[in-house]
Amino acid sequence: MTYRVNAAGHMEVGGCDLVQLARDHGTPLYVYDEATVRQRSAEYVAAMGRGGHVLYSAKAFASPHFLRIVAEEGLGLDVVSAGELDLALRSDFPRDRIHFLGNNKSREDVEAAWRAGATIVIDGSHEFDLLRAVVPEGKRTPVMLRISPGVKPDTLDHISTGQLDSKFGFSIESGAARKAVEEALRHPRLDVVGLHSHIGSQIFALGAYQKAMEIMLDLLVELRDELKFEPQKLGAGGGLGIAYTRNDDPPTPRDFVETVRHALESGCAARSLKVPELIVEPGRSIAGPAGVALYTVGSIKDIPGVRRYVAVDGGMGDNIRPKLYGARYEAVLASAPDRAPAGKVTIAGKYCESTDILITDIEMPELKSGDILCVPAAGAYCLAMASNYNGMPRPKVLMVRDGEARVMRRRETLADLVAAEVF
Ligand SMILES: Cc1ncc(COP(=O)(O)O)c(C=O)c1O
């Protein structure tokens, strides 16, 4: 939202010169733009209006200051572990807006969710027993059931979740969804407030959501007619894609919400169903465009006639996505973003794996050791999946706004790396 080229000819975000930030804070460095986080969140909330809730999906990226901003914009939160929940509670995230998802929840997960008063989204049958054991007799806890509508969206197989062959949720096609609702309604400790679905991530073609909604509403008709059950809430999941490269042209959060809402309202009207409250839970489309990664160029290796490798001081430890999903990124020279390209290079990381390549064959201007490279759209599922592989500390993270940079997470130290070791 706030990107521009400043008077020095450098990239600037949130009023902060990215080259200067790299000098002051070191690299690898992740920088989040507060204005973008707020704008994307507010666009979701405004598009939903009344009769719906937006949950931010903490798995995309979570840090206390980031979560406070999301909460201030009026969003709730989707967490998938006792760890994510603990971070949210320590960040004073409003408990009544938290949903606890995830397949194969442990007893500790369910206990933590119950203690926090979160809405639990049941993903598999074993949770019925866990909930019987955790929730005290005479009490009930609000739950939703994760349903797998059997829709395969236009995304990478690795991140599509709504089809029959998926580890997530109760499948409609196999009859498991209907059985799970029956069991949940009979369960003495559960208050079934809704059904939930999530069909995948990095989705551009919104038709998949319309299809999933139709299938969910057909299930609702069956549940109303045969079980007299009408859910108060219906979750359509997250999954809206973002632009990682100049060629990507994703729908906006407003397009996404309007498509899903229209499918819900017209589908309910056609089936004479009461319109449930709609819940969406975006992660990537809020955090992703708000964050950039900064790296310093180190060694440059030329293999004449084959390839030029430009190595940076991060890589698969802070961004596994290129190797995990074949995800594509771009990189920009932060000190001269408009300089003309001088040829193709491959941006390599510094991890001891030959697959540790951030970007293969990208046109870049002439680069030298010490240059700062900026990788845009690095705000989601990079730091969230970061590791200490090769004994590398995880990066420092900033939030910028109006020329001020606030440290959201300090750089890990060598002492952090051995904190859990027993010497
Ligand atoms: C159940 C569920 N909800 C929401 C999300 C967030 O998806 P995205 O970050 O693509 O919006 C995910 C992530 O895959 C998910 O598994």
CSV table of C-alpha atoms and ligand atoms in Angstrom, one decimal:
chain,number,residue,atom,x,y,z
A,1,MET,CA,0.0,0.0,0.0
A,2,THR,CA,2.8,2.5,0.9
A,3,TYR,CA,5.5,1.4,-1.5
A,4,ARG,CA,7.3,4.1,-3.4
A,5,VAL,CA,10.7,4.9,-4.8
A,6,ASN,CA,12.1,7.7,-2.6
A,7,ALA,CA,14.3,10.7,-3.4
A,8,ALA,CA,17.5,8.5,-3.0
A,9,GLY,CA,16.1,6.2,-5.7
A,10,HIS,CA,15.6,3.4,-3.0
A,11,MET,CA,12.6,1.3,-2.3
A,12,GLU,CA,10.6,2.7,0.5
A,13,VAL,CA,7.7,1.1,2.5
A,14,GLY,CA,5.8,2.7,5.4
A,15,GLY,CA,8.0,5.8,5.0
A,16,CYS,CA,11.1,3.7,5.7
A,17,ASP,CA,14.0,3.3,3.2
A,18,LEU,CA,14.5,-0.4,2.8
A,19,VAL,CA,18.3,-0.1,2.2
A,20,GLN,CA,18.6,1.9,5.4
A,21,LEU,CA,16.5,-0.7,7.4
A,22,ALA,CA,18.8,-3.4,6.1
A,23,ARG,CA,21.9,-1.4,7.2
A,24,ASP,CA,20.4,-0.6,10.6
A,25,HIS,CA,18.9,-4.0,11.5
A,26,GLY,CA,20.9,-6.5,9.4
A,27,THR,CA,19.6,-9.1,7.0
A,28,PRO,CA,17.8,-11.4,6.5
A,29,LEU,CA,15.1,-9.0,7.6
A,30,TYR,CA,11.3,-9.2,7.2
A,31,VAL,CA,9.4,-5.9,7.1
A,32,TYR,CA,5.6,-5.6,7.4
A,33,ASP,CA,3.7,-2.6,6.3
A,34,GLU,CA,1.1,-1.7,8.9
A,35,ALA,CA,-1.1,0.2,6.4
A,36,THR,CA,-1.4,-2.9,4.2
A,37,VAL,CA,-2.3,-5.1,7.1
A,38,ARG,CA,-5.0,-2.7,8.2
A,39,GLN,CA,-6.3,-2.0,4.6
A,40,ARG,CA,-6.6,-5.7,3.7
A,41,SER,CA,-8.2,-6.5,7.1
A,42,ALA,CA,-10.6,-3.5,6.8
A,43,GLU,CA,-11.5,-4.5,3.2
A,44,TYR,CA,-12.6,-7.9,4.4
A,45,VAL,CA,-14.6,-6.5,7.3
A,46,ALA,CA,-16.3,-3.9,5.2
A,47,ALA,CA,-17.2,-6.4,2.5
A,48,MET,CA,-18.7,-8.8,5.0
A,49,GLY,CA,-20.7,-6.1,6.7
A,50,ARG,CA,-23.2,-7.4,9.3
A,51,GLY,CA,-24.1,-11.0,9.3
A,52,GLY,CA,-20.6,-12.3,9.0
A,53,HIS,CA,-17.3,-12.6,10.7
A,54,VAL,CA,-13.7,-12.5,9.4
A,55,LEU,CA,-11.1,-14.6,11.2
A,56,TYR,CA,-7.5,-14.0,10.5
A,57,SER,CA,-5.7,-17.3,10.0
A,58,ALA,CA,-2.8,-17.1,12.4
A,59,LYS,CA,-0.9,-19.9,10.6
A,60,ALA,CA,0.0,-17.4,7.8
A,61,PHE,CA,2.1,-15.3,10.2
A,62,ALA,CA,1.6,-14.4,13.9
A,63,SER,CA,3.4,-12.0,16.2
A,64,PRO,CA,1.9,-10.0,19.2
A,65,HIS,CA,1.9,-6.6,17.5
A,66,PHE,CA,0.6,-8.0,14.3
A,67,LEU,CA,-2.3,-9.8,16.1
A,68,ARG,CA,-3.2,-6.6,18.0
A,69,ILE,CA,-3.5,-4.7,14.7
A,70,VAL,CA,-5.7,-7.5,13.3
A,71,ALA,CA,-7.9,-7.4,16.5
A,72,GLU,CA,-8.1,-3.6,16.3
A,73,GLU,CA,-9.5,-4.0,12.8
A,74,GLY,CA,-12.3,-6.1,14.2
A,75,LEU,CA,-11.2,-9.6,13.0
A,76,GLY,CA,-11.3,-12.8,15.0
A,77,LEU,CA,-8.6,-15.5,14.9
A,78,ASP,CA,-8.3,-19.0,13.6
A,79,VAL,CA,-5.6,-21.0,15.5
A,80,VAL,CA,-4.6,-24.6,15.0
A,81,SER,CA,-2.5,-25.5,18.0
A,82,ALA,CA,-2.1,-24.8,21.7
A,83,GLY,CA,1.0,-22.9,20.7
A,84,GLU,CA,-0.8,-20.5,18.4
A,85,LEU,CA,-3.6,-20.1,21.0
A,86,ASP,CA,-1.0,-19.3,23.7
A,87,LEU,CA,0.5,-16.6,21.5
A,88,ALA,CA,-2.9,-15.1,20.9
A,89,LEU,CA,-3.8,-15.1,24.5
A,90,ARG,CA,-0.5,-13.6,25.6
A,91,SER,CA,-1.2,-10.9,22.9
A,92,ASP,CA,-4.6,-10.2,24.6
A,93,PHE,CA,-6.5,-11.3,21.5
A,94,PRO,CA,-10.2,-11.3,22.4
A,95,ARG,CA,-11.0,-14.9,23.4
A,96,ASP,CA,-14.5,-14.9,22.3
A,97,ARG,CA,-13.3,-14.3,18.7
A,98,ILE,CA,-11.0,-17.3,18.6
A,99,HIS,CA,-11.7,-20.5,16.7
A,100,PHE,CA,-9.5,-23.6,17.2
A,101,LEU,CA,-9.1,-25.7,14.1
A,102,GLY,CA,-6.7,-28.5,13.0
A,103,ASN,CA,-6.7,-32.2,12.3
A,104,ASN,CA,-5.5,-34.7,14.9
A,105,LYS,CA,-5.9,-32.3,17.9
A,106,SER,CA,-4.2,-33.6,21.0
A,107,ARG,CA,-5.8,-33.7,24.4
A,108,GLU,CA,-3.6,-30.7,25.3
A,109,ASP,CA,-5.0,-28.8,22.3
A,110,VAL,CA,-8.6,-29.6,23.2
A,111,GLU,CA,-8.0,-28.7,26.9
A,112,ALA,CA,-6.4,-25.4,25.9
A,113,ALA,CA,-9.2,-24.5,23.5
A,114,TRP,CA,-11.8,-25.4,26.2
A,115,ARG,CA,-10.1,-23.3,28.9
A,116,ALA,CA,-9.8,-20.3,26.5
A,117,GLY,CA,-13.5,-20.6,25.6
A,118,ALA,CA,-12.6,-20.9,21.9
A,119,THR,CA,-15.1,-22.3,19.4
A,120,ILE,CA,-13.6,-25.7,18.5
A,121,VAL,CA,-13.9,-26.8,14.8
A,122,ILE,CA,-14.0,-30.6,15.0
A,123,ASP,CA,-12.0,-32.2,12.2
A,124,GLY,CA,-12.3,-35.9,12.9
A,125,SER,CA,-14.2,-38.5,15.0
A,126,HIS,CA,-11.6,-38.9,17.7
A,127,GLU,CA,-12.3,-35.4,18.9
A,128,PHE,CA,-15.7,-36.5,20.1
A,129,ASP,CA,-14.0,-38.7,22.7
A,130,LEU,CA,-11.5,-36.1,23.6
A,131,LEU,CA,-14.3,-33.6,24.1
A,132,ARG,CA,-16.2,-36.0,26.3
A,133,ALA,CA,-13.1,-36.4,28.4
A,134,VAL,CA,-12.2,-32.7,28.6
A,135,VAL,CA,-15.5,-30.8,29.0
A,136,PRO,CA,-16.9,-31.3,32.5
A,137,GLU,CA,-20.2,-33.0,32.9
A,138,GLY,CA,-23.1,-30.6,32.7
A,139,LYS,CA,-21.2,-28.1,30.6
A,140,ARG,CA,-21.3,-27.6,26.8
A,141,THR,CA,-18.7,-26.1,24.5
A,142,PRO,CA,-19.5,-24.4,21.2
A,143,VAL,CA,-18.3,-26.4,18.2
A,144,MET,CA,-18.4,-26.4,14.4
A,145,LEU,CA,-17.7,-29.4,12.2
A,146,ARG,CA,-15.2,-29.3,9.4
A,147,ILE,CA,-16.8,-30.6,6.3
A,148,SER,CA,-15.0,-31.6,3.1
A,149,PRO,CA,-17.2,-30.6,0.2
A,150,GLY,CA,-15.3,-32.6,-2.4
A,151,VAL,CA,-14.2,-29.6,-4.5
A,152,LYS,CA,-10.8,-29.4,-6.0
A,153,PRO,CA,-9.7,-25.8,-6.6
A,154,ASP,CA,-7.3,-24.4,-9.2
A,155,THR,CA,-4.3,-24.5,-6.9
A,156,LEU,CA,-1.2,-26.6,-6.2
A,157,ASP,CA,-2.2,-30.2,-5.1
A,158,HIS,CA,-0.1,-29.6,-2.0
A,159,ILE,CA,-2.3,-26.9,-0.7
A,160,SER,CA,-5.7,-28.0,-1.8
A,161,THR,CA,-7.8,-29.5,1.0
A,162,GLY,CA,-11.5,-29.8,0.1
A,163,GLN,CA,-11.4,-32.9,-2.1
A,164,LEU,CA,-12.4,-36.4,-1.1
A,165,ASP,CA,-8.8,-37.6,-0.8
A,166,SER,CA,-7.8,-35.2,2.0
A,167,LYS,CA,-6.7,-35.7,5.6
A,168,PHE,CA,-9.0,-32.8,6.6
A,169,GLY,CA,-12.6,-32.9,7.6
A,170,PHE,CA,-15.7,-35.1,7.2
A,171,SER,CA,-16.4,-35.9,3.6
A,172,ILE,CA,-19.9,-35.3,2.3
A,173,GLU,CA,-19.4,-37.8,-0.6
A,174,SER,CA,-18.6,-40.7,1.7
A,175,GLY,CA,-21.5,-40.0,4.1
A,176,ALA,CA,-19.0,-39.2,6.9
A,177,ALA,CA,-20.3,-35.6,7.2
A,178,ARG,CA,-23.9,-36.6,7.8
A,179,LYS,CA,-22.8,-39.2,10.4
A,180,ALA,CA,-20.6,-36.7,12.2
A,181,VAL,CA,-23.4,-34.1,12.5
A,182,GLU,CA,-25.7,-36.8,14.0
A,183,GLU,CA,-23.0,-37.8,16.5
A,184,ALA,CA,-22.3,-34.2,17.4
A,185,LEU,CA,-26.0,-33.4,17.9
A,186,ARG,CA,-26.3,-36.4,20.3
A,187,HIS,CA,-23.1,-35.5,22.1
A,188,PRO,CA,-23.8,-34.4,25.7
A,189,ARG,CA,-21.0,-31.8,25.9
A,190,LEU,CA,-21.4,-30.1,22.5
A,191,ASP,CA,-23.4,-27.1,21.3
A,192,VAL,CA,-23.2,-27.4,17.5
A,193,VAL,CA,-23.1,-23.9,16.2
A,194,GLY,CA,-22.1,-24.4,12.7
A,195,LEU,CA,-20.4,-26.2,9.8
A,196,HIS,CA,-17.1,-25.2,8.3
A,197,SER,CA,-15.2,-25.8,5.1
A,198,HIS,CA,-11.9,-24.7,3.6
A,199,ILE,CA,-11.1,-25.9,0.1
A,200,GLY,CA,-7.5,-24.8,-0.3
A,201,SER,CA,-5.1,-21.9,-0.6
A,202,GLN,CA,-3.7,-19.5,-3.2
A,203,ILE,CA,-6.9,-19.8,-5.2
A,204,PHE,CA,-7.6,-17.3,-8.0
A,205,ALA,CA,-10.7,-18.9,-9.7
A,206,LEU,CA,-13.6,-18.0,-7.3
A,207,GLY,CA,-15.9,-20.5,-9.1
A,208,ALA,CA,-14.6,-23.2,-6.7
A,209,TYR,CA,-16.1,-21.3,-3.8
A,210,GLN,CA,-19.5,-21.1,-5.5
A,211,LYS,CA,-19.3,-24.9,-6.2
A,212,ALA,CA,-18.4,-25.6,-2.6
A,213,MET,CA,-21.2,-23.4,-1.3
A,214,GLU,CA,-23.8,-25.2,-3.4
A,215,ILE,CA,-22.6,-28.6,-2.1
A,216,MET,CA,-22.6,-27.3,1.5
A,217,LEU,CA,-26.1,-25.9,1.1
A,218,ASP,CA,-27.4,-29.2,-0.3
A,219,LEU,CA,-26.0,-30.8,2.8
A,220,LEU,CA,-27.9,-28.2,4.9
A,221,VAL,CA,-31.1,-29.1,3.2
A,222,GLU,CA,-30.6,-32.8,4.1
A,223,LEU,CA,-29.7,-31.9,7.7
A,224,ARG,CA,-32.8,-29.6,8.1
A,225,ASP,CA,-35.2,-32.1,6.5
A,226,GLU,CA,-33.8,-35.2,8.2
A,227,LEU,CA,-32.3,-34.1,11.4
A,228,LYS,CA,-34.1,-30.8,12.0
A,229,PHE,CA,-30.7,-29.2,12.3
A,230,GLU,CA,-30.0,-25.7,10.9
A,231,PRO,CA,-26.6,-24.3,11.7
A,232,GLN,CA,-26.3,-20.8,12.9
A,233,LYS,CA,-22.9,-20.3,11.3
A,234,LEU,CA,-21.3,-21.4,8.0
A,235,GLY,CA,-17.6,-21.2,7.4
A,236,ALA,CA,-16.3,-20.8,3.9
A,237,GLY,CA,-12.7,-20.9,4.9
A,238,GLY,CA,-9.8,-18.8,3.5
A,239,GLY,CA,-7.6,-19.4,0.5
A,240,LEU,CA,-7.8,-16.2,-1.6
A,241,GLY,CA,-4.6,-16.1,-3.7
A,242,ILE,CA,-2.2,-13.1,-3.9
A,243,ALA,CA,0.2,-11.8,-6.5
A,244,TYR,CA,3.7,-13.2,-6.0
A,245,THR,CA,4.9,-12.0,-9.4
A,246,ARG,CA,4.0,-9.2,-11.8
A,247,ASN,CA,2.0,-11.7,-13.9
A,248,ASP,CA,-0.3,-12.7,-11.1
A,249,ASP,CA,-3.7,-11.0,-11.1
A,250,PRO,CA,-5.7,-12.3,-8.1
A,251,PRO,CA,-9.3,-11.3,-7.2
A,252,THR,CA,-9.5,-8.8,-4.3
A,253,PRO,CA,-10.8,-9.6,-0.8
A,254,ARG,CA,-14.0,-7.8,-1.8
A,255,ASP,CA,-14.5,-9.9,-4.9
A,256,PHE,CA,-13.9,-13.0,-2.8
A,257,VAL,CA,-16.4,-12.0,0.0
A,258,GLU,CA,-19.0,-10.9,-2.5
A,259,THR,CA,-18.8,-14.1,-4.5
A,260,VAL,CA,-19.1,-16.3,-1.4
A,261,ARG,CA,-21.9,-14.2,0.1
A,262,HIS,CA,-23.9,-14.1,-3.1
A,263,ALA,CA,-23.5,-17.9,-3.4
A,264,LEU,CA,-24.7,-18.3,0.2
A,265,GLU,CA,-27.7,-15.9,-0.1
A,266,SER,CA,-28.9,-17.0,-3.5
A,267,GLY,CA,-28.3,-20.6,-2.7
A,268,CYS,CA,-30.3,-20.3,0.6
A,269,ALA,CA,-33.1,-18.5,-1.2
A,270,ALA,CA,-33.3,-21.2,-3.8
A,271,ARG,CA,-33.5,-23.9,-1.1
A,272,SER,CA,-35.7,-22.0,1.4
A,273,LEU,CA,-33.0,-22.2,4.0
A,274,LYS,CA,-32.4,-19.6,6.7
A,275,VAL,CA,-29.2,-17.7,5.9
A,276,PRO,CA,-26.6,-18.6,8.4
A,277,GLU,CA,-23.9,-16.2,9.6
A,278,LEU,CA,-21.0,-16.4,7.2
A,279,ILE,CA,-17.4,-16.9,8.4
A,280,VAL,CA,-14.3,-16.5,6.3
A,281,GLU,CA,-10.8,-17.0,7.5
A,282,PRO,CA,-8.1,-15.5,5.3
A,283,GLY,CA,-4.5,-15.7,6.1
A,284,ARG,CA,-2.3,-15.3,3.1
A,285,SER,CA,-4.3,-12.4,1.5
A,286,ILE,CA,-3.8,-10.3,4.7
A,287,ALA,CA,-0.3,-11.1,5.7
A,288,GLY,CA,1.2,-12.0,2.3
A,289,PRO,CA,1.2,-8.7,0.5
A,290,ALA,CA,2.1,-6.8,3.7
A,291,GLY,CA,5.5,-8.3,4.1
A,292,VAL,CA,8.8,-8.1,2.2
A,293,ALA,CA,12.0,-10.0,2.8
A,294,LEU,CA,15.4,-8.3,2.6
A,295,TYR,CA,18.6,-10.2,1.9
A,296,THR,CA,22.2,-9.2,1.3
A,297,VAL,CA,24.0,-10.5,-1.7
A,298,GLY,CA,27.2,-12.5,-0.8
A,299,SER,CA,29.0,-14.7,-3.3
A,300,ILE,CA,28.3,-14.7,-7.0
A,301,LYS,CA,29.3,-17.8,-9.0
A,302,ASP,CA,29.4,-17.8,-12.8
A,303,ILE,CA,29.2,-21.1,-14.7
A,304,PRO,CA,29.9,-19.8,-18.2
A,305,GLY,CA,27.2,-20.8,-20.6
A,306,VAL,CA,25.2,-22.4,-17.9
A,307,ARG,CA,24.1,-20.1,-15.0
A,308,ARG,CA,25.0,-17.3,-12.7
A,309,TYR,CA,24.3,-18.0,-9.1
A,310,VAL,CA,23.7,-15.0,-6.8
A,311,ALA,CA,23.8,-16.2,-3.2
A,312,VAL,CA,22.0,-14.3,-0.4
A,313,ASP,CA,22.2,-14.6,3.4
A,314,GLY,CA,18.8,-16.4,3.8
A,315,GLY,CA,17.0,-19.1,1.9
A,316,MET,CA,15.0,-22.2,2.7
A,317,GLY,CA,15.3,-21.6,6.5
A,318,ASP,CA,13.2,-18.5,6.3
A,319,ASN,CA,11.3,-19.3,3.1
A,320,ILE,CA,10.7,-22.9,2.3
A,321,ARG,CA,7.9,-22.2,-0.2
A,322,PRO,CA,9.8,-22.4,-3.4
A,323,LYS,CA,11.1,-25.9,-2.5
A,324,LEU,CA,7.9,-27.0,-0.8
A,325,TYR,CA,5.4,-26.0,-3.4
A,326,GLY,CA,7.4,-24.8,-6.3
A,327,ALA,CA,6.3,-21.3,-5.4
A,328,ARG,CA,7.5,-18.5,-7.6
A,329,TYR,CA,8.8,-15.1,-6.3
A,330,GLU,CA,10.4,-12.0,-7.8
A,331,ALA,CA,13.3,-10.1,-6.4
A,332,VAL,CA,14.1,-6.4,-6.8
A,333,LEU,CA,17.4,-4.5,-6.2
A,334,ALA,CA,16.4,-2.3,-3.2
A,335,SER,CA,18.8,0.5,-4.0
A,336,ALA,CA,17.7,0.8,-7.6
A,337,PRO,CA,14.4,-0.9,-8.3
A,338,ASP,CA,14.0,0.7,-11.7
A,339,ARG,CA,17.4,-0.2,-13.0
A,340,ALA,CA,17.2,-2.1,-16.3
A,341,PRO,CA,17.9,-5.9,-16.2
A,342,ALA,CA,21.4,-7.0,-17.3
A,343,GLY,CA,20.6,-10.7,-17.6
A,344,LYS,CA,19.2,-13.8,-15.9
A,345,VAL,CA,20.5,-15.0,-12.6
A,346,THR,CA,19.4,-17.7,-10.1
A,347,ILE,CA,19.0,-16.5,-6.5
A,348,ALA,CA,20.4,-19.1,-4.2
A,349,GLY,CA,20.2,-19.3,-0.4
A,350,LYS,CA,23.0,-20.2,2.0
A,351,TYR,CA,21.7,-23.5,3.3
A,352,CYS,CA,23.7,-26.7,2.6
A,353,GLU,CA,21.1,-28.2,0.1
A,354,SER,CA,21.5,-27.9,-3.6
A,355,THR,CA,17.7,-27.4,-3.7
A,356,ASP,CA,18.0,-24.2,-1.6
A,357,ILE,CA,17.2,-21.9,-4.5
A,358,LEU,CA,14.8,-18.9,-3.9
A,359,ILE,CA,14.3,-17.9,-7.5
A,360,THR,CA,15.4,-19.7,-10.6
A,361,ASP,CA,16.2,-17.7,-13.8
A,362,ILE,CA,15.1,-14.1,-13.0
A,363,GLU,CA,16.1,-11.0,-15.0
A,364,MET,CA,18.1,-8.7,-12.6
A,365,PRO,CA,20.3,-5.7,-13.1
A,366,GLU,CA,24.1,-6.1,-12.5
A,367,LEU,CA,24.5,-7.3,-8.9
A,368,LYS,CA,27.5,-7.2,-6.6
A,369,SER,CA,28.3,-8.4,-3.1
A,370,GLY,CA,26.7,-6.2,-0.5
A,371,ASP,CA,23.6,-5.3,-2.6
A,372,ILE,CA,20.3,-5.5,-0.8
A,373,LEU,CA,17.6,-7.6,-2.5
A,374,CYS,CA,14.0,-7.3,-1.7
A,375,VAL,CA,11.5,-10.1,-2.2
A,376,PRO,CA,8.0,-8.8,-2.2
A,377,ALA,CA,4.9,-10.7,-1.0
A,378,ALA,CA,6.9,-12.6,1.6
A,379,GLY,CA,4.5,-11.9,4.5
A,380,ALA,CA,2.7,-15.3,4.6
A,381,TYR,CA,3.9,-18.8,5.2
A,382,CYS,CA,7.6,-17.8,5.1
A,383,LEU,CA,8.5,-17.0,8.7
A,384,ALA,CA,5.6,-19.1,9.8
A,385,MET,CA,7.4,-22.1,8.5
A,386,ALA,CA,10.9,-20.9,9.2
A,387,SER,CA,13.4,-23.3,10.8
A,388,ASN,CA,16.8,-23.3,12.4
A,389,TYR,CA,18.1,-25.8,9.8
A,390,ASN,CA,21.9,-25.6,9.5
A,391,GLY,CA,22.0,-23.9,12.9
A,392,MET,CA,20.8,-20.5,11.5
A,393,PRO,CA,19.0,-18.1,13.7
A,394,ARG,CA,15.6,-17.0,12.4
A,395,PRO,CA,15.4,-13.4,11.1
A,396,LYS,CA,14.4,-10.2,12.7
A,397,VAL,CA,10.9,-8.8,11.9
A,398,LEU,CA,9.8,-5.2,11.8
A,399,MET,CA,6.5,-3.4,11.3
A,400,VAL,CA,6.8,0.0,9.6
A,401,ARG,CA,4.4,2.9,9.7
A,402,ASP,CA,4.9,6.6,8.9
A,403,GLY,CA,8.6,6.5,8.9
A,404,GLU,CA,8.9,4.5,12.1
A,405,ALA,CA,10.2,0.9,12.3
A,406,ARG,CA,9.0,-1.1,15.3
A,407,VAL,CA,10.7,-4.4,16.1
A,408,MET,CA,8.1,-7.1,16.3
A,409,ARG,CA,10.5,-10.0,16.7
A,410,ARG,CA,14.2,-9.8,17.5
A,411,ARG,CA,16.8,-11.8,15.5
A,412,GLU,CA,17.4,-15.1,17.2
A,413,THR,CA,20.8,-15.5,18.8
A,414,LEU,CA,23.1,-18.5,19.0
A,415,ALA,CA,21.9,-18.9,22.6
A,416,ASP,CA,18.3,-19.2,21.4
A,417,LEU,CA,19.4,-22.1,19.1
A,418,VAL,CA,20.7,-24.2,22.1
A,419,ALA,CA,18.1,-23.1,24.6
A,420,ALA,CA,16.3,-26.5,24.5
A,421,GLU,CA,19.4,-28.6,24.4
A,422,VAL,CA,20.5,-30.6,27.4
A,423,PHE,CA,24.3,-30.2,27.9
B,1,LIG,C1,-8.8,-24.3,7.7
B,1,LIG,C2,-8.0,-23.2,7.2
B,1,LIG,N1,-8.5,-22.0,7.2
B,1,LIG,C3,-7.9,-20.9,6.7
B,1,LIG,C4,-6.6,-21.0,6.1
B,1,LIG,C5,-6.0,-19.8,5.5
B,1,LIG,O1,-5.8,-19.9,4.2
B,1,LIG,P1,-5.1,-18.7,3.4
B,1,LIG,O2,-3.9,-18.3,4.1
B,1,LIG,O3,-4.8,-19.3,2.1
B,1,LIG,O4,-6.1,-17.7,3.3
B,1,LIG,C6,-6.1,-22.3,6.0
B,1,LIG,C7,-4.7,-22.5,5.4
B,1,LIG,O5,-4.5,-23.3,4.5
B,1,LIG,C8,-6.7,-23.4,6.6
B,1,LIG,O6,-6.2,-24.6,6.6
